Amino acid sequence: MTLKAPHEVVIRFHEIALKGKNRPVFIRQLVDNVRRATAGIGVKNVWAGRLLVRVSLEETADWNVVRERISRVFGAVKFAPSYRTELSYDEIAKTVSSIAADRPFKSFRISAHRADKAFPLTSYELNVKLGDMVKVQTGARVDLKNPDLDIRLDIMLREAFVWADEYPADGGLPVGTGGRVTVLMSGGIDSPVATWRMMRRGCRATLVHFHSFPLVEGRSREKAQELAGLLNAYQYDTRLYLVPFANIQQRVILTVPGPLRVVAYRRFMIRVAEAIGRREGAKALVTGESLGQVSSQTLQNMATVGEVATMPVLRPLVGMDKEEIIEQSQHIGTFDTSILPDEDCCTLFVPKSPSTAVHSEQIAAYEEEMDIPQMVADAVGGAELFEYHFPPA
Ligand code: ATP
Ligand code: MG
């Protein structure tokens, strides 16, 4: 007998993080997010238990799709497909037997748990009886400590659930519980990872991308749109602002000496992103900077750039190295898009070795020659807005 698609998915969340009086808020958001993430793929119902969220599936549901969708819901730590059976020993035994027949294993254990103590067999009796059956069926031995296969059994009030496989999810907190941030998202590897890490802490992210079109041809606008679509799978609704940066750059080139230009560009990006963020109700800005990665990301330059912000500037990758960031970007699914060639707008008219220590007094002198509020307002006014919703239509 081959194993059929599971009837239900049991999702476990991070108990510790969800403790306290806000617990119901977190759980409600988690349930909402699971509903949203699994819309249109044969999910019947989603509801919360005390320590888990349950998802019931139509018979037609494609387990691989369900699995992929649930694995992206922040707050979920692990999840297990499970099989519902009638409350009779024979029916339970049939399901246990089909799970055991589905795969090779040398050792196993049965872990029964009775939520309803009225069931005629105790958990211990179930473990022994079913264990004997599986031994005879497969020749495998019982190992209580470190089995290849752990067949778990939940005896509920009206039904029983049998399950054996558990899949990891990313943990974190449900998106929507942490407030809104505005992310400065380039088309590179780092800032999409920074976005993901903030979403994983429960934040909703509004994305702001600066492009130098038509100063440079280049795919950065398309890349930003593609990345926004990918990241949207984690937060279900996303707004992306594509901001024209060419005018600001031309003005900076005329005013600011080469070695200081990257920092000057970045200060403008921060100002524009903050103006957009304020409109969006964001509480912080986020960048993909990591300390010392490139010359513009020295502590001094970060300080000089961050200084023009009135909101906190969060840098979730600050202590990570490139290897770790690349690994995460592959895990998230943004890597392949991030490495597509494009022209980074900040390399325009910048010398090969820009200054690693630009102080604010140095740059402020040049900034006085520019009408900053007007330049920022023009950039914000010229921004194009793109919206993404999950699942994509
Ligand atoms: P990334 O991989 O995110 O591009 P990076 O290592 O290439 O980062 P920089 O190019 O120095 O680093 O950029 C530092 C940060 O500044 C980026 O992570 C991003 O937050 C922001 N940034 C840079 N260019 C842009 C842009 N064109 N639009 C929006 N934000 C940008
Ligand atoms: Mg970059």
Short mmCIF file of C-alpha atoms and ligand atoms in Angstrom, two decimals:
data_model
loop_
_atom_site.label_atom_id
_atom_site.label_comp_id
_atom_site.label_asym_id
_atom_site.label_seq_id
_atom_site.Cartn_x
_atom_site.Cartn_y
_atom_site.Cartn_z
CA MET A 1 0.00 0.00 0.00
CA THR A 2 1.50 3.32 -1.02
CA LEU A 3 1.31 6.30 1.23
CA LYS A 4 -1.39 8.79 0.33
CA ALA A 5 -1.14 12.56 0.64
CA PRO A 6 -1.38 13.73 4.26
CA HIS A 7 -4.69 15.00 5.63
CA GLU A 8 -3.24 17.61 7.86
CA VAL A 9 -0.11 19.57 8.60
CA VAL A 10 0.91 20.28 12.15
CA ILE A 11 3.04 23.40 12.50
CA ARG A 12 5.09 24.05 15.60
CA PHE A 13 6.10 27.56 16.51
CA HIS A 14 8.64 29.04 18.83
CA GLU A 15 7.03 28.62 22.22
CA ILE A 16 9.48 30.79 24.11
CA ALA A 17 9.27 33.75 21.77
CA LEU A 18 5.50 33.66 21.82
CA LYS A 19 5.09 33.64 25.55
CA GLY A 20 3.63 36.52 27.48
CA LYS A 21 0.51 38.57 27.10
CA ASN A 22 1.04 39.22 23.40
CA ARG A 23 0.87 35.53 22.66
CA PRO A 24 -2.66 35.61 21.15
CA VAL A 25 -1.64 38.42 18.83
CA PHE A 26 1.34 36.44 17.55
CA ILE A 27 -0.67 33.28 17.10
CA ARG A 28 -3.50 35.07 15.29
CA GLN A 29 -0.97 36.62 12.93
CA LEU A 30 0.70 33.27 12.36
CA VAL A 31 -2.65 31.68 11.50
CA ASP A 32 -3.49 34.57 9.13
CA ASN A 33 -0.11 34.26 7.46
CA VAL A 34 -0.41 30.50 7.02
CA ARG A 35 -3.84 31.06 5.40
CA ARG A 36 -2.39 33.67 3.12
CA ALA A 37 0.67 31.61 2.21
CA THR A 38 -1.42 28.56 1.37
CA ALA A 39 -4.32 30.26 -0.44
CA GLY A 40 -5.48 28.47 -3.57
CA ILE A 41 -3.58 25.20 -3.08
CA GLY A 42 -6.18 22.96 -1.50
CA VAL A 43 -6.04 24.01 2.13
CA LYS A 44 -9.39 23.54 3.86
CA ASN A 45 -8.86 25.14 7.21
CA VAL A 46 -6.18 26.66 9.43
CA TRP A 47 -6.61 26.94 13.16
CA ALA A 48 -4.52 27.29 16.29
CA GLY A 49 -4.07 24.91 19.15
CA ARG A 50 -2.18 25.78 22.29
CA LEU A 51 1.27 24.85 21.05
CA LEU A 52 0.66 24.31 17.38
CA VAL A 53 -1.16 25.45 14.28
CA ARG A 54 -3.08 22.85 12.29
CA VAL A 55 -3.75 22.95 8.58
CA SER A 56 -6.27 20.57 7.04
CA LEU A 57 -5.88 19.63 3.39
CA GLU A 58 -8.21 18.67 0.56
CA GLU A 59 -7.46 15.31 -0.97
CA THR A 60 -6.36 17.09 -4.13
CA ALA A 61 -3.71 19.18 -2.38
CA ASP A 62 -0.18 18.77 -3.75
CA TRP A 63 2.00 18.05 -0.75
CA ASN A 64 5.17 19.40 -2.36
CA VAL A 65 3.53 22.75 -3.00
CA VAL A 66 2.02 22.89 0.48
CA ARG A 67 5.38 22.03 1.96
CA GLU A 68 7.19 24.75 0.06
CA ARG A 69 4.63 27.39 1.00
CA ILE A 70 4.58 26.54 4.71
CA SER A 71 8.36 26.45 4.93
CA ARG A 72 8.38 30.18 4.12
CA VAL A 73 6.04 31.27 6.89
CA PHE A 74 8.04 33.02 9.59
CA GLY A 75 7.16 31.93 13.10
CA ALA A 76 6.91 28.29 12.03
CA VAL A 77 9.86 26.33 13.43
CA LYS A 78 8.99 22.91 12.05
CA PHE A 79 6.03 21.17 10.54
CA ALA A 80 4.83 17.66 9.94
CA PRO A 81 2.39 16.14 7.47
CA SER A 82 0.03 13.90 9.36
CA TYR A 83 -2.61 11.28 8.63
CA ARG A 84 -6.03 11.27 10.23
CA THR A 85 -7.62 7.99 11.20
CA GLU A 86 -10.69 6.83 13.05
CA LEU A 87 -10.33 6.18 16.75
CA SER A 88 -9.91 2.46 16.44
CA TYR A 89 -6.80 0.41 16.95
CA ASP A 90 -7.20 -1.31 13.58
CA GLU A 91 -7.44 1.92 11.64
CA ILE A 92 -4.45 3.39 13.47
CA ALA A 93 -2.46 0.22 12.83
CA LYS A 94 -3.24 0.38 9.11
CA THR A 95 -1.88 3.89 8.85
CA VAL A 96 1.22 3.09 10.91
CA SER A 97 1.81 0.12 8.67
CA SER A 98 1.56 2.16 5.48
CA ILE A 99 4.04 4.73 6.82
CA ALA A 100 6.43 1.89 7.72
CA ALA A 101 6.03 0.39 4.25
CA ASP A 102 6.77 3.69 2.57
CA ARG A 103 10.51 3.85 3.25
CA PRO A 104 13.55 1.85 4.34
CA PHE A 105 14.74 2.08 7.95
CA LYS A 106 16.75 -0.10 10.30
CA SER A 107 15.48 1.15 13.64
CA PHE A 108 12.32 2.87 14.80
CA ARG A 109 10.17 3.78 17.74
CA ILE A 110 6.49 4.46 18.23
CA SER A 111 5.65 7.56 20.27
CA ALA A 112 2.00 7.59 21.21
CA HIS A 113 0.41 10.51 23.00
CA ARG A 114 -3.13 10.46 24.33
CA ALA A 115 -4.91 13.80 24.55
CA ASP A 116 -8.04 11.76 25.29
CA LYS A 117 -7.44 9.22 28.02
CA ALA A 118 -10.69 7.39 27.23
CA PHE A 119 -9.01 5.43 24.45
CA PRO A 120 -8.96 1.77 25.58
CA LEU A 121 -5.20 1.32 25.20
CA THR A 122 -2.67 3.39 27.14
CA SER A 123 0.16 5.13 25.30
CA TYR A 124 2.54 2.45 26.54
CA GLU A 125 0.29 -0.35 25.32
CA LEU A 126 -0.04 1.33 21.95
CA ASN A 127 3.75 1.71 21.67
CA VAL A 128 4.32 -1.94 22.43
CA LYS A 129 1.53 -3.36 20.30
CA LEU A 130 2.25 -1.22 17.26
CA GLY A 131 5.99 -1.70 17.77
CA ASP A 132 5.57 -5.47 17.59
CA MET A 133 3.55 -5.11 14.43
CA VAL A 134 6.17 -2.94 12.70
CA LYS A 135 8.96 -5.30 13.82
CA VAL A 136 7.22 -8.23 12.20
CA GLN A 137 6.34 -6.23 9.09
CA THR A 138 9.81 -4.80 8.41
CA GLY A 139 12.38 -6.67 10.47
CA ALA A 140 13.60 -3.36 11.89
CA ARG A 141 14.55 -3.11 15.55
CA VAL A 142 13.19 -0.79 18.20
CA ASP A 143 15.53 2.00 19.28
CA LEU A 144 14.08 4.39 21.80
CA LYS A 145 17.07 6.73 21.90
CA ASN A 146 18.07 7.42 18.31
CA PRO A 147 15.75 5.70 15.83
CA ASP A 148 15.91 6.13 12.04
CA LEU A 149 12.15 6.51 12.06
CA ASP A 150 9.98 7.95 14.82
CA ILE A 151 6.32 7.18 14.19
CA ARG A 152 4.21 9.52 16.23
CA LEU A 153 0.64 9.10 17.25
CA ASP A 154 -1.74 11.70 18.68
CA ILE A 155 -4.96 10.27 20.11
CA MET A 156 -7.48 13.11 20.12
CA LEU A 157 -11.09 13.29 21.26
CA ARG A 158 -12.69 12.24 17.99
CA GLU A 159 -9.82 11.11 15.80
CA ALA A 160 -6.17 10.11 15.80
CA PHE A 161 -3.24 11.54 13.89
CA VAL A 162 -0.21 9.57 12.78
CA TRP A 163 2.94 11.24 11.55
CA ALA A 164 6.61 10.54 11.08
CA ASP A 165 8.34 13.23 9.08
CA GLU A 166 9.13 16.67 10.29
CA TYR A 167 10.45 19.50 8.12
CA PRO A 168 12.35 22.55 9.28
CA ALA A 169 11.09 26.09 8.69
CA ASP A 170 12.92 29.36 9.29
CA GLY A 171 11.49 30.23 12.70
CA GLY A 172 11.49 33.91 13.60
CA LEU A 173 8.32 35.87 14.26
CA PRO A 174 5.18 36.16 12.11
CA VAL A 175 5.37 38.99 9.57
CA GLY A 176 3.08 41.77 10.73
CA THR A 177 3.97 41.64 14.41
CA GLY A 178 7.06 43.85 14.21
CA GLY A 179 6.12 47.15 12.54
CA ARG A 180 7.17 48.52 9.17
CA VAL A 181 10.66 49.24 7.86
CA THR A 182 11.88 50.84 4.65
CA VAL A 183 14.69 48.94 2.98
CA LEU A 184 17.21 50.50 0.63
CA MET A 185 17.32 47.65 -1.81
CA SER A 186 19.93 47.58 -4.54
CA GLY A 187 19.96 44.79 -7.08
CA GLY A 188 22.87 43.17 -5.24
CA ILE A 189 23.16 40.12 -3.01
CA ASP A 190 23.13 41.82 0.37
CA SER A 191 20.09 44.03 0.65
CA PRO A 192 17.55 41.31 -0.29
CA VAL A 193 19.07 39.21 2.51
CA ALA A 194 18.81 42.18 4.88
CA THR A 195 15.14 42.50 3.89
CA TRP A 196 14.51 38.83 4.59
CA ARG A 197 16.16 39.06 7.99
CA MET A 198 13.95 41.95 9.00
CA MET A 199 10.82 40.15 7.78
CA ARG A 200 11.97 37.17 9.80
CA ARG A 201 11.81 39.37 12.89
CA GLY A 202 8.18 40.14 12.09
CA CYS A 203 8.61 43.38 10.13
CA ARG A 204 6.85 44.36 6.96
CA ALA A 205 9.26 45.84 4.45
CA THR A 206 8.67 48.60 1.95
CA LEU A 207 11.38 48.50 -0.71
CA VAL A 208 13.12 51.52 -2.23
CA HIS A 209 15.42 51.07 -5.20
CA PHE A 210 17.46 53.85 -6.82
CA HIS A 211 18.32 53.63 -10.50
CA SER A 212 20.29 55.84 -12.84
CA PHE A 213 18.15 55.26 -15.88
CA PRO A 214 18.64 56.71 -18.50
CA LEU A 215 22.17 57.67 -17.45
CA VAL A 216 22.99 53.98 -17.61
CA GLU A 217 21.09 51.30 -19.48
CA GLY A 218 21.19 48.36 -17.19
CA ARG A 219 18.81 45.92 -15.74
CA SER A 220 18.72 47.25 -12.22
CA ARG A 221 15.05 48.27 -12.39
CA GLU A 222 13.99 44.86 -13.70
CA LYS A 223 16.17 43.13 -11.13
CA ALA A 224 14.63 45.14 -8.31
CA GLN A 225 11.16 44.19 -9.54
CA GLU A 226 12.08 40.54 -9.76
CA LEU A 227 13.60 40.60 -6.27
CA ALA A 228 10.51 42.32 -4.88
CA GLY A 229 8.37 39.53 -6.33
CA LEU A 230 10.59 36.87 -4.73
CA LEU A 231 10.69 38.58 -1.34
CA ASN A 232 6.93 39.09 -1.44
CA ALA A 233 6.47 35.34 -0.96
CA TYR A 234 7.51 35.92 2.66
CA GLN A 235 5.28 38.90 3.46
CA TYR A 236 2.34 38.62 0.97
CA ASP A 237 1.97 42.35 0.22
CA THR A 238 4.89 44.47 -0.91
CA ARG A 239 5.34 47.97 -2.22
CA LEU A 240 8.44 48.74 -4.27
CA TYR A 241 9.43 52.30 -5.14
CA LEU A 242 11.73 52.78 -8.11
CA VAL A 243 13.39 56.14 -7.59
CA PRO A 244 15.15 58.06 -10.37
CA PHE A 245 18.62 58.95 -9.12
CA ALA A 246 20.27 60.35 -12.25
CA ASN A 247 19.52 64.01 -11.53
CA ILE A 248 20.91 63.79 -8.01
CA GLN A 249 23.99 62.04 -9.32
CA GLN A 250 24.62 64.63 -12.00
CA ARG A 251 24.34 67.36 -9.40
CA VAL A 252 26.70 65.54 -7.02
CA ILE A 253 29.24 65.00 -9.79
CA LEU A 254 29.27 68.74 -10.49
CA THR A 255 29.65 69.63 -6.82
CA VAL A 256 31.44 66.94 -4.83
CA PRO A 257 35.03 65.72 -5.46
CA GLY A 258 35.40 62.12 -6.67
CA PRO A 259 36.65 60.44 -3.48
CA LEU A 260 33.66 61.72 -1.49
CA ARG A 261 30.96 60.90 -4.02
CA VAL A 262 29.90 57.46 -2.83
CA VAL A 263 29.20 58.83 0.62
CA ALA A 264 27.39 61.81 -0.91
CA TYR A 265 25.20 59.47 -3.00
CA ARG A 266 24.43 57.34 0.02
CA ARG A 267 23.43 60.34 2.10
CA PHE A 268 20.93 61.27 -0.59
CA MET A 269 19.60 57.73 -0.71
CA ILE A 270 19.03 57.82 3.02
CA ARG A 271 17.20 61.15 2.85
CA VAL A 272 14.94 60.02 0.01
CA ALA A 273 14.25 56.62 1.57
CA GLU A 274 13.36 58.30 4.84
CA ALA A 275 10.94 60.67 3.12
CA ILE A 276 9.23 57.68 1.49
CA GLY A 277 9.38 55.71 4.72
CA ARG A 278 7.70 58.43 6.68
CA ARG A 279 4.79 58.40 4.25
CA GLU A 280 4.61 54.62 4.62
CA GLY A 281 4.55 54.66 8.39
CA ALA A 282 8.00 53.07 8.69
CA LYS A 283 9.84 53.21 11.98
CA ALA A 284 13.34 52.49 10.67
CA LEU A 285 15.51 52.29 7.56
CA VAL A 286 17.38 49.13 6.63
CA THR A 287 20.49 48.65 4.50
CA GLY A 288 22.48 45.61 3.41
CA GLU A 289 25.78 46.98 4.68
CA SER A 290 28.28 44.73 6.35
CA LEU A 291 31.22 46.22 8.18
CA GLY A 292 34.38 46.50 6.12
CA GLN A 293 33.00 44.71 3.07
CA VAL A 294 33.86 47.56 0.69
CA SER A 295 35.46 50.96 1.14
CA SER A 296 32.13 52.72 1.57
CA GLN A 297 31.27 50.41 4.45
CA THR A 298 33.89 51.43 6.96
CA LEU A 299 32.64 52.44 10.36
CA GLN A 300 33.48 56.07 9.64
CA ASN A 301 31.60 56.14 6.35
CA MET A 302 28.62 54.33 7.83
CA ALA A 303 28.51 56.96 10.54
CA THR A 304 28.73 59.81 8.06
CA VAL A 305 25.98 58.29 5.93
CA GLY A 306 23.74 57.33 8.85
CA GLU A 307 23.95 60.79 10.36
CA VAL A 308 21.51 62.33 7.87
CA ALA A 309 18.76 59.97 9.00
CA THR A 310 16.38 60.86 11.79
CA MET A 311 14.99 57.33 11.91
CA PRO A 312 17.24 54.52 13.15
CA VAL A 313 19.25 52.88 10.36
CA LEU A 314 19.28 49.12 10.90
CA ARG A 315 21.97 46.98 9.31
CA PRO A 316 21.03 43.37 9.95
CA LEU A 317 24.09 42.06 8.06
CA VAL A 318 26.63 44.25 9.80
CA GLY A 319 28.49 41.38 11.47
CA MET A 320 28.14 38.78 8.74
CA ASP A 321 30.77 37.86 6.18
CA LYS A 322 30.17 37.44 2.49
CA GLU A 323 30.09 33.64 2.58
CA GLU A 324 27.29 33.61 5.13
CA ILE A 325 25.34 36.24 3.23
CA ILE A 326 25.65 34.32 -0.05
CA GLU A 327 24.51 31.13 1.64
CA GLN A 328 21.42 32.89 3.00
CA SER A 329 20.67 34.45 -0.33
CA GLN A 330 20.68 30.99 -1.91
CA HIS A 331 18.42 29.69 0.82
CA ILE A 332 15.95 32.56 0.30
CA GLY A 333 15.99 32.16 -3.46
CA THR A 334 17.25 35.63 -4.40
CA PHE A 335 20.85 34.73 -5.27
CA ASP A 336 20.37 33.86 -8.94
CA THR A 337 18.61 37.16 -9.60
CA SER A 338 21.08 39.18 -7.53
CA ILE A 339 24.06 38.01 -9.55
CA LEU A 340 22.58 38.96 -12.92
CA PRO A 341 24.79 41.67 -14.40
CA ASP A 342 23.73 45.26 -13.99
CA GLU A 343 25.33 48.60 -13.50
CA ASP A 344 25.41 49.79 -9.89
CA CYS A 345 24.42 53.45 -9.91
CA CYS A 346 26.92 54.25 -7.14
CA THR A 347 29.94 53.37 -9.25
CA LEU A 348 29.16 56.21 -11.63
CA PHE A 349 31.95 58.78 -11.75
CA VAL A 350 33.58 57.39 -8.65
CA PRO A 351 37.36 56.86 -8.54
CA LYS A 352 38.69 53.30 -8.14
CA SER A 353 39.64 53.97 -4.53
CA PRO A 354 37.07 56.22 -2.88
CA SER A 355 37.82 57.65 0.55
CA THR A 356 37.39 55.18 3.39
CA ALA A 357 37.02 57.93 5.97
CA VAL A 358 34.72 60.76 4.93
CA HIS A 359 33.88 63.06 7.81
CA SER A 360 30.64 64.95 7.92
CA GLU A 361 32.32 68.39 8.03
CA GLN A 362 34.10 67.53 4.78
CA ILE A 363 30.95 66.63 2.95
CA ALA A 364 28.67 69.19 4.55
CA ALA A 365 30.67 72.00 2.96
CA TYR A 366 29.80 70.70 -0.49
CA GLU A 367 26.24 69.87 0.41
CA GLU A 368 25.60 73.50 1.28
CA GLU A 369 25.97 74.32 -2.39
CA MET A 370 23.00 72.10 -3.29
CA ASP A 371 19.29 72.56 -2.69
CA ILE A 372 18.89 69.32 -0.82
CA PRO A 373 15.19 69.56 0.13
CA GLN A 374 14.24 70.27 -3.48
CA MET A 375 16.42 67.46 -4.83
CA VAL A 376 14.91 65.02 -2.35
CA ALA A 377 11.37 66.18 -3.12
CA ASP A 378 11.97 65.77 -6.87
CA ALA A 379 13.29 62.24 -6.40
CA VAL A 380 10.34 61.26 -4.20
CA GLY A 381 7.94 62.87 -6.69
CA GLY A 382 9.48 60.93 -9.57
CA ALA A 383 9.28 57.54 -7.85
CA GLU A 384 7.27 54.80 -9.55
CA LEU A 385 5.28 52.51 -7.29
CA PHE A 386 4.91 48.78 -7.92
CA GLU A 387 2.71 46.54 -5.79
CA TYR A 388 2.93 42.81 -5.27
CA HIS A 389 0.41 40.46 -3.71
CA PHE A 390 0.64 36.82 -2.79
CA PRO A 391 -0.23 34.45 -4.29
CA PRO A 392 0.62 36.11 -7.61
CA ALA A 393 -2.43 36.29 -9.92
P1 ATP B 1 24.11 45.02 -2.00
O1 ATP B 1 24.57 43.63 -2.23
O2 ATP B 1 22.86 45.13 -1.18
O3 ATP B 1 24.09 45.84 -3.23
P2 ATP B 1 26.74 45.89 -1.47
O4 ATP B 1 27.59 45.00 -0.65
O5 ATP B 1 26.89 45.89 -2.95
O6 ATP B 1 25.22 45.65 -1.08
P3 ATP B 1 26.93 48.72 -1.56
O7 ATP B 1 26.76 48.70 -3.02
O8 ATP B 1 28.06 49.44 -0.94
O9 ATP B 1 27.00 47.32 -0.91
O10 ATP B 1 25.59 49.28 -0.92
C1 ATP B 1 25.41 49.31 0.47
C2 ATP B 1 23.93 49.41 0.76
O11 ATP B 1 23.40 50.64 0.25
C3 ATP B 1 23.13 48.35 0.06
O12 ATP B 1 23.11 47.14 0.79
C4 ATP B 1 21.76 48.98 0.00
O13 ATP B 1 21.10 48.90 1.24
C5 ATP B 1 22.11 50.43 -0.27
N1 ATP B 1 22.12 50.67 -1.73
C6 ATP B 1 23.17 50.70 -2.56
N2 ATP B 1 22.79 50.94 -3.84
C7 ATP B 1 21.45 51.05 -3.81
C8 ATP B 1 20.43 51.29 -4.80
N3 ATP B 1 20.75 51.44 -6.08
N4 ATP B 1 19.15 51.35 -4.40
C9 ATP B 1 18.83 51.17 -3.09
N5 ATP B 1 19.72 50.96 -2.13
C10 ATP B 1 21.02 50.89 -2.46
MG MG B 2 25.59 46.75 -4.36
#
